């Protein structure tokens, strides 16, 4: 299976979730490079300074320093090439309908996905 994307950024404060998601992305040949940040603040810095230029972002909603929605607010302020082309997938264990609704209403969010990411969900994303 060919690689689908050049760079994937994974933002989640949970090490185990990152480990599992990364393994699924790697085994699904999803991206050439997978960059993981447990801190959304560090991810914003990496985007601002250009050290990470993702095609796809998997973003958790509930994180202690900065929520996924706060990240999206900061992401909007960043000046980067092709920002509109970046696909952001909210990857969350939240069952709150407000989170799902708020996710789908954001212009940068392509889809809300329930954790854990599965091979089936990944296949549906790239179908």
N, CA and C atoms as an extended XYZ file, in Angstrom:
381
Properties=species:S:1:pos:R:3:atomname:S:1:resname:S:1:resid:I:1 pbc="F F F"
N         0.843       -1.181        0.000 N   UNK     1
C         0.000        0.000        0.000 CA  UNK     1
C         0.891        1.250        0.000 C   UNK     1
N         0.636        2.186       -0.902 N   UNK     2
C         1.471        3.395       -0.946 CA  UNK     2
C         1.217        4.299        0.261 C   UNK     2
N         2.224        5.083        0.598 N   UNK     3
C         2.092        6.047        1.691 CA  UNK     3
C         1.105        7.124        1.254 C   UNK     3
N         0.181        7.482        2.138 N   UNK     4
C        -0.872        8.434        1.789 CA  UNK     4
C        -0.462        9.890        1.976 C   UNK     4
N         0.310       10.164        3.048 N   UNK     5
C         0.671       11.535        3.368 CA  UNK     5
C         2.155       11.632        3.676 C   UNK     5
N         2.698       12.840        3.526 N   UNK     6
C         4.115       13.052        3.817 CA  UNK     6
C         4.353       13.128        5.326 C   UNK     6
N         3.632       14.028        6.002 N   UNK     7
C         3.864       14.229        7.439 CA  UNK     7
C         2.551       14.253        8.208 C   UNK     7
N         2.521       13.480        9.273 N   UNK     8
C         1.368       13.417       10.163 CA  UNK     8
C         1.811       13.895       11.545 C   UNK     8
N         1.058       14.823       12.124 N   UNK     9
C         1.325       15.328       13.465 CA  UNK     9
C         0.271       14.757       14.400 C   UNK     9
N         0.723       14.119       15.453 N   UNK    10
C        -0.151       13.514       16.456 CA  UNK    10
C         0.001       14.314       17.749 C   UNK    10
N        -1.121       14.880       18.235 N   UNK    11
C        -1.087       15.707       19.447 CA  UNK    11
C        -2.030       15.109       20.483 C   UNK    11
N        -1.445       14.546       21.515 N   UNK    12
C        -2.220       13.913       22.590 CA  UNK    12
C        -1.334       13.864       23.825 C   UNK    12
N        -1.886       14.192       24.980 N   UNK    13
C        -1.097       14.213       26.207 CA  UNK    13
C        -0.870       12.820       26.785 C   UNK    13
N        -1.537       11.796       26.242 N   UNK    14
C        -1.447       10.452       26.798 CA  UNK    14
C        -0.440        9.604       26.023 C   UNK    14
N         0.628        9.201       26.699 N   UNK    15
C         1.709        8.442       26.067 CA  UNK    15
C         1.205        7.137       25.450 C   UNK    15
N         0.382        6.403       26.180 N   UNK    16
C        -0.117        5.112       25.695 CA  UNK    16
C        -0.974        5.304       24.447 C   UNK    16
N        -1.873        6.298       24.464 N   UNK    17
C        -2.691        6.582       23.275 CA  UNK    17
C        -1.808        6.930       22.079 C   UNK    17
N        -0.775        7.725       22.320 N   UNK    18
C         0.151        8.084       21.241 CA  UNK    18
C         0.854        6.849       20.691 C   UNK    18
N         1.270        5.971       21.583 N   UNK    19
C         1.964        4.750       21.171 CA  UNK    19
C         1.065        3.893       20.277 C   UNK    19
N        -0.168        3.672       20.725 N   UNK    20
C        -1.120        2.842       19.978 CA  UNK    20
C        -1.462        3.493       18.635 C   UNK    20
N        -1.775        4.782       18.652 N   UNK    21
C        -2.141        5.479       17.420 CA  UNK    21
C        -0.978        5.467       16.429 C   UNK    21
N         0.221        5.724       16.936 N   UNK    22
C         1.399        5.723       16.057 CA  UNK    22
C         1.581        4.356       15.394 C   UNK    22
N         1.434        3.281       16.163 N   UNK    23
C         1.593        1.928       15.614 CA  UNK    23
C         0.563        1.655       14.517 C   UNK    23
N        -0.663        2.092       14.719 N   UNK    24
C        -1.706        1.893       13.709 CA  UNK    24
C        -1.388        2.711       12.462 C   UNK    24
N        -0.946        3.952       12.639 N   UNK    25
C        -0.585        4.793       11.497 CA  UNK    25
C         0.588        4.182       10.726 C   UNK    25
N         1.582        3.680       11.464 N   UNK    26
C         2.748        3.069       10.807 CA  UNK    26
C         2.354        1.802       10.058 C   UNK    26
N         1.593        0.938       10.696 N   UNK    27
C         1.223       -0.322       10.043 CA  UNK    27
C         0.271       -0.089        8.869 C   UNK    27
N        -0.456        1.015        8.893 N   UNK    28
C        -1.341        1.361        7.790 CA  UNK    28
C        -0.645        2.150        6.699 C   UNK    28
N         0.677        2.358        6.866 N   UNK    29
C         1.473        3.103        5.879 CA  UNK    29
C         0.822        4.454        5.578 C   UNK    29
N         0.377        5.115        6.642 N   UNK    30
C        -0.407        6.341        6.527 CA  UNK    30
C         0.433        7.549        6.120 C   UNK    30
N         1.647        7.666        6.674 N   UNK    31
C         2.486        8.829        6.395 CA  UNK    31
C         3.960        8.445        6.415 C   UNK    31
N         4.751        9.189        5.641 N   UNK    32
C         6.207        8.974        5.632 CA  UNK    32
C         6.793        9.255        7.008 C   UNK    32
N         6.345       10.364        7.605 N   UNK    33
C         6.863       10.806        8.896 CA  UNK    33
C         5.702       11.032        9.853 C   UNK    33
N         5.855       10.527       11.067 N   UNK    34
C         4.853       10.758       12.105 CA  UNK    34
C         5.551       11.479       13.255 C   UNK    34
N         5.088       12.685       13.533 N   UNK    35
C         5.660       13.501       14.606 CA  UNK    35
C         4.659       13.506       15.753 C   UNK    35
N         5.137       13.224       16.961 N   UNK    36
C         4.261       13.156       18.128 CA  UNK    36
C         4.621       14.262       19.116 C   UNK    36
N         3.603       14.979       19.571 N   UNK    37
C         3.772       15.967       20.635 CA  UNK    37
C         2.750       15.672       21.723 C   UNK    37
N         3.225       15.509       22.958 N   UNK    38
C         2.314       15.320       24.085 CA  UNK    38
C         1.797       16.654       24.594 C   UNK    38
N         2.407       17.725       24.160 N   UNK    39
C         1.995       19.061       24.576 CA  UNK    39
C         1.486       19.842       23.366 C   UNK    39
N         0.240       20.305       23.407 N   UNK    40
C        -0.262       21.118       22.300 CA  UNK    40
C         0.511       22.428       22.150 C   UNK    40
N         1.023       22.946       23.266 N   UNK    41
C         1.816       24.174       23.216 CA  UNK    41
C         3.086       23.941       22.405 C   UNK    41
N         3.750       22.803       22.632 N   UNK    42
C         4.947       22.474       21.858 CA  UNK    42
C         4.603       22.257       20.387 C   UNK    42
N         3.452       21.680       20.122 N   UNK    43
C         3.022       21.474       18.736 CA  UNK    43
C         2.799       22.815       18.038 C   UNK    43
N         2.187       23.765       18.738 N   UNK    44
C         1.984       25.107       18.168 CA  UNK    44
C         3.337       25.746       17.848 C   UNK    44
N         4.294       25.634       18.784 N   UNK    45
C         5.630       26.189       18.557 CA  UNK    45
C         6.286       25.556       17.334 C   UNK    45
N         6.157       24.235       17.197 N   UNK    46
C         6.750       23.528       16.059 CA  UNK    46
C         6.106       23.978       14.741 C   UNK    46
N         4.818       24.222       14.762 N   UNK    47
C         4.129       24.710       13.565 CA  UNK    47
C         4.545       26.144       13.244 C   UNK    47
N         4.673       26.962       14.285 N   UNK    48
C         5.049       28.359       14.080 CA  UNK    48
C         6.463       28.496       13.524 C   UNK    48
N         7.400       27.687       14.048 N   UNK    49
C         8.780       27.821       13.586 CA  UNK    49
C         9.088       26.979       12.355 C   UNK    49
N         8.098       26.237       11.882 N   UNK    50
C         8.264       25.478       10.650 CA  UNK    50
C         9.012       24.171       10.787 C   UNK    50
N         9.283       23.741       12.016 N   UNK    51
C         9.999       22.474       12.186 CA  UNK    51
C         9.097       21.282       11.875 C   UNK    51
N         7.778       21.508       11.873 N   UNK    52
C         6.810       20.493       11.470 CA  UNK    52
C         5.854       21.150       10.471 C   UNK    52
N         5.728       20.518        9.303 N   UNK    53
C         4.794       20.995        8.283 CA  UNK    53
C         3.910       19.806        7.906 C   UNK    53
N         2.818       19.620        8.655 N   UNK    54
C         1.999       18.419        8.460 CA  UNK    54
C         0.989       18.540        7.324 C   UNK    54
N         0.651       17.388        6.777 N   UNK    55
C        -0.472       17.283        5.846 CA  UNK    55
C        -1.725       16.928        6.643 C   UNK    55
N        -1.494       16.198        7.747 N   UNK    56
C        -2.579       15.678        8.576 CA  UNK    56
C        -2.223       15.862       10.049 C   UNK    56
N        -3.230       16.209       10.855 N   UNK    57
C        -3.055       16.313       12.300 CA  UNK    57
C        -4.140       15.470       12.973 C   UNK    57
N        -3.726       14.623       13.911 N   UNK    58
C        -4.668       13.932       14.795 CA  UNK    58
C        -4.580       14.654       16.133 C   UNK    58
N        -5.705       15.161       16.616 N   UNK    59
C        -5.728       16.059       17.762 CA  UNK    59
C        -6.693       15.569       18.826 C   UNK    59
N        -6.178       15.396       20.038 N   UNK    60
C        -7.035       15.053       21.175 CA  UNK    60
C        -7.797       16.313       21.605 C   UNK    60
N        -8.931       16.126       22.256 N   UNK    61
C        -9.700       17.280       22.739 CA  UNK    61
C        -9.330       17.628       24.168 C   UNK    61
N        -9.336       16.642       25.034 N   UNK    62
C        -9.157       16.903       26.468 CA  UNK    62
C        -7.704       16.718       26.881 C   UNK    62
N        -7.026       17.855       27.018 N   UNK    63
C        -5.632       17.847       27.466 CA  UNK    63
C        -5.490       18.915       28.542 C   UNK    63
N        -4.591       18.703       29.507 N   UNK    64
C        -4.522       19.607       30.660 CA  UNK    64
C        -4.036       21.022       30.366 C   UNK    64
N        -3.014       21.191       29.546 N   UNK    65
C        -2.449       22.531       29.331 CA  UNK    65
C        -3.289       23.367       28.369 C   UNK    65
N        -3.776       22.709       27.335 N   UNK    66
C        -4.510       23.394       26.278 CA  UNK    66
C        -5.434       22.357       25.635 C   UNK    66
N        -6.703       22.650       25.555 N   UNK    67
C        -7.634       21.696       24.938 CA  UNK    67
C        -7.437       21.678       23.428 C   UNK    67
N        -8.012       20.683       22.796 N   UNK    68
C        -7.962       20.621       21.347 CA  UNK    68
C        -8.612       21.840       20.705 C   UNK    68
N        -9.667       22.338       21.320 N   UNK    69
C       -10.349       23.521       20.785 CA  UNK    69
C        -9.491       24.775       20.946 C   UNK    69
N        -8.777       24.861       22.070 N   UNK    70
C        -7.845       25.980       22.250 CA  UNK    70
C        -6.703       25.875       21.235 C   UNK    70
N        -6.254       24.649       20.967 N   UNK    71
C        -5.239       24.441       19.935 CA  UNK    71
C        -5.740       24.967       18.590 C   UNK    71
N        -6.976       24.627       18.237 N   UNK    72
C        -7.532       25.079       16.954 CA  UNK    72
C        -7.580       26.604       16.876 C   UNK    72
N        -7.888       27.242       17.993 N   UNK    73
C        -7.904       28.710       18.050 CA  UNK    73
C        -6.504       29.264       17.769 C   UNK    73
N        -5.484       28.656       18.376 N   UNK    74
C        -4.099       29.081       18.151 CA  UNK    74
C        -3.634       28.721       16.731 C   UNK    74
N        -4.068       27.576       16.241 N   UNK    75
C        -3.720       27.138       14.886 CA  UNK    75
C        -4.201       28.165       13.860 C   UNK    75
N        -5.365       28.721       14.103 N   UNK    76
C        -5.923       29.703       13.183 CA  UNK    76
C        -5.019       30.932       13.053 C   UNK    76
N        -4.282       31.276       14.094 N   UNK    77
C        -3.411       32.455       14.101 CA  UNK    77
C        -2.073       32.218       13.392 C   UNK    77
N        -1.734       30.962       13.171 N   UNK    78
C        -0.437       30.634       12.582 CA  UNK    78
C        -0.420       30.959       11.088 C   UNK    78
N         0.673       31.552       10.645 N   UNK    79
C         0.861       31.813        9.222 CA  UNK    79
C         1.747       30.711        8.662 C   UNK    79
N         1.151       29.853        7.844 N   UNK    80
C         1.908       28.778        7.214 CA  UNK    80
C         1.310       28.488        5.841 C   UNK    80
N         2.169       28.006        4.950 N   UNK    81
C         1.707       27.665        3.606 CA  UNK    81
C         0.740       26.495        3.651 C   UNK    81
N        -0.247       26.545        2.784 N   UNK    82
C        -1.210       25.449        2.629 CA  UNK    82
C        -1.944       25.066        3.913 C   UNK    82
N        -2.099       26.016        4.828 N   UNK    83
C        -2.801       25.710        6.077 CA  UNK    83
C        -4.209       25.185        5.814 C   UNK    83
N        -4.870       25.738        4.813 N   UNK    84
C        -6.237       25.313        4.498 CA  UNK    84
C        -6.290       23.862        4.022 C   UNK    84
N        -5.159       23.342        3.522 N   UNK    85
C        -5.124       21.969        3.006 CA  UNK    85
C        -4.835       20.933        4.093 C   UNK    85
N        -4.438       21.382        5.282 N   UNK    86
C        -4.123       20.454        6.368 CA  UNK    86
C        -5.426       19.816        6.871 C   UNK    86
N        -5.437       18.495        6.897 N   UNK    87
C        -6.611       17.774        7.407 CA  UNK    87
C        -6.413       17.555        8.905 C   UNK    87
N        -7.378       18.000        9.698 N   UNK    88
C        -7.310       17.787       11.142 CA  UNK    88
C        -8.423       16.826       11.541 C   UNK    88
N        -8.028       15.762       12.213 N   UNK    89
C        -8.975       14.786       12.731 CA  UNK    89
C        -8.961       14.874       14.241 C   UNK    89
N       -10.108       15.163       14.831 N   UNK    90
C       -10.221       15.161       16.284 CA  UNK    90
C       -10.311       13.700       16.701 C   UNK    90
N        -9.363       13.274       17.500 N   UNK    91
C        -9.288       11.890       17.971 CA  UNK    91
C        -9.489       11.932       19.477 C   UNK    91
N       -10.670       11.515       19.935 N   UNK    92
C       -10.987       11.707       21.342 CA  UNK    92
C       -11.845       10.577       21.892 C   UNK    92
N       -11.727       10.375       23.186 N   UNK    93
C       -12.579        9.404       23.873 CA  UNK    93
C       -13.857       10.072       24.379 C   UNK    93
N       -13.994       11.371       24.134 N   UNK    94
C       -15.163       12.116       24.601 CA  UNK    94
C       -16.443       11.600       23.943 C   UNK    94
N       -17.456       11.422       24.768 N   UNK    95
C       -18.785       11.045       24.273 CA  UNK    95
C       -19.740       12.241       24.341 C   UNK    95
N       -19.197       13.395       24.698 N   UNK    96
C       -19.997       14.606       24.829 CA  UNK    96
C       -20.458       15.074       23.447 C   UNK    96
N       -21.764       15.109       23.204 N   UNK    97
C       -22.257       15.545       21.892 CA  UNK    97
C       -21.811       16.967       21.539 C   UNK    97
N       -21.583       17.796       22.554 N   UNK    98
C       -21.113       19.160       22.310 CA  UNK    98
C       -19.723       19.142       21.685 C   UNK    98
N       -18.850       18.244       22.165 N   UNK    99
C       -17.509       18.129       21.588 CA  UNK    99
C       -17.589       17.711       20.122 C   UNK    99
N       -18.426       16.738       19.849 N   UNK   100
C       -18.564       16.261       18.463 CA  UNK   100
C       -19.106       17.367       17.564 C   UNK   100
N       -20.124       18.070       18.046 N   UNK   101
C       -20.728       19.146       17.264 CA  UNK   101
C       -19.740       20.285       17.036 C   UNK   101
N       -19.059       20.679       18.107 N   UNK   102
C       -18.084       21.768       18.026 CA  UNK   102
C       -16.943       21.398       17.066 C   UNK   102
N       -16.559       20.127       17.066 N   UNK   103
C       -15.498       19.656       16.170 CA  UNK   103
C       -15.912       19.805       14.720 C   UNK   103
N       -17.095       19.332       14.406 N   UNK   104
C       -17.529       19.333       13.007 CA  UNK   104
C       -17.854       20.739       12.506 C   UNK   104
N       -18.069       21.668       13.407 N   UNK   105
C       -18.350       23.039       12.994 CA  UNK   105
C       -17.080       23.844       12.728 C   UNK   105
N       -15.926       23.337       13.161 N   UNK   106
C       -14.676       24.049       12.941 CA  UNK   106
C       -14.207       23.826       11.509 C   UNK   106
N       -13.850       24.904       10.823 N   UNK   107
C       -13.491       24.801        9.406 CA  UNK   107
C       -12.243       23.977        9.148 C   UNK   107
N       -11.399       23.800       10.162 N   UNK   108
C       -10.166       23.027        9.974 CA  UNK   108
C       -10.349       21.539       10.243 C   UNK   108
N       -11.420       21.174       10.926 N   UNK   109
C       -11.618       19.780       11.324 CA  UNK   109
C       -12.329       19.001       10.221 C   UNK   109
N       -11.669       17.945        9.750 N   UNK   110
C       -12.237       17.107        8.693 CA  UNK   110
C       -13.224       16.092        9.255 C   UNK   110
N       -12.907       15.590       10.471 N   UNK   111
C       -13.766       14.541       11.032 CA  UNK   111
C       -13.461       14.332       12.514 C   UNK   111
N       -14.464       13.878       13.249 N   UNK   112
C       -14.316       13.484       14.646 CA  UNK   112
C       -14.212       11.964       14.678 C   UNK   112
N       -13.192       11.434       15.346 N   UNK   113
C       -12.980        9.990       15.441 CA  UNK   113
C       -12.887        9.612       16.909 C   UNK   113
N       -13.600        8.562       17.281 N   UNK   114
C       -13.519        8.073       18.659 CA  UNK   114
C       -12.259        7.245       18.854 C   UNK   114
N       -11.621        7.463       20.013 N   UNK   115
C       -10.460        6.643       20.395 CA  UNK   115
C       -10.947        5.262       20.777 C   UNK   115
N       -10.119        4.287       20.606 N   UNK   116
C        -8.810        4.334       19.955 CA  UNK   116
C        -8.973        4.289       18.439 C   UNK   116
N        -7.978        4.839       17.743 N   UNK   117
C        -7.954        4.742       16.285 CA  UNK   117
C        -7.809        3.273       15.925 C   UNK   117
N        -8.586        2.826       14.973 N   UNK   118
C        -8.522        1.427       14.539 CA  UNK   118
C        -8.102        1.383       13.070 C   UNK   118
N        -7.696        0.198       12.634 N   UNK   119
C        -7.342        0.036       11.224 CA  UNK   119
C        -8.560        0.315       10.341 C   UNK   119
N        -9.740       -0.105       10.808 N   UNK   120
C       -10.969        0.122       10.028 CA  UNK   120
C       -11.251        1.623        9.892 C   UNK   120
N       -11.127        2.379       10.988 N   UNK   121
C       -11.355        3.813       10.934 CA  UNK   121
C       -10.335        4.479       10.013 C   UNK   121
N        -9.094        4.011       10.063 N   UNK   122
C        -8.045        4.565        9.216 CA  UNK   122
C        -8.356        4.302        7.743 C   UNK   122
N        -8.800        3.107        7.436 N   UNK   123
C        -9.174        2.758        6.068 CA  UNK   123
C       -10.316        3.628        5.565 C   UNK   123
N       -11.265        3.922        6.442 N   UNK   124
C       -12.394        4.775        6.061 CA  UNK   124
C       -11.938        6.203        5.789 C   UNK   124
N       -10.917        6.676        6.510 N   UNK   125
C       -10.399        8.019        6.301 CA  UNK   125
C        -9.763        8.181        4.932 C   UNK   125
N        -9.087        7.138        4.475 N   UNK   126
C        -8.333        7.232        3.230 CA  UNK   126
C        -9.080        6.644        2.038 C   UNK   126
N       -10.283        6.169        2.278 N   UNK   127
C       -11.072        5.570        1.172 CA  UNK   127
C       -11.596        6.642        0.239 C   UNK   127
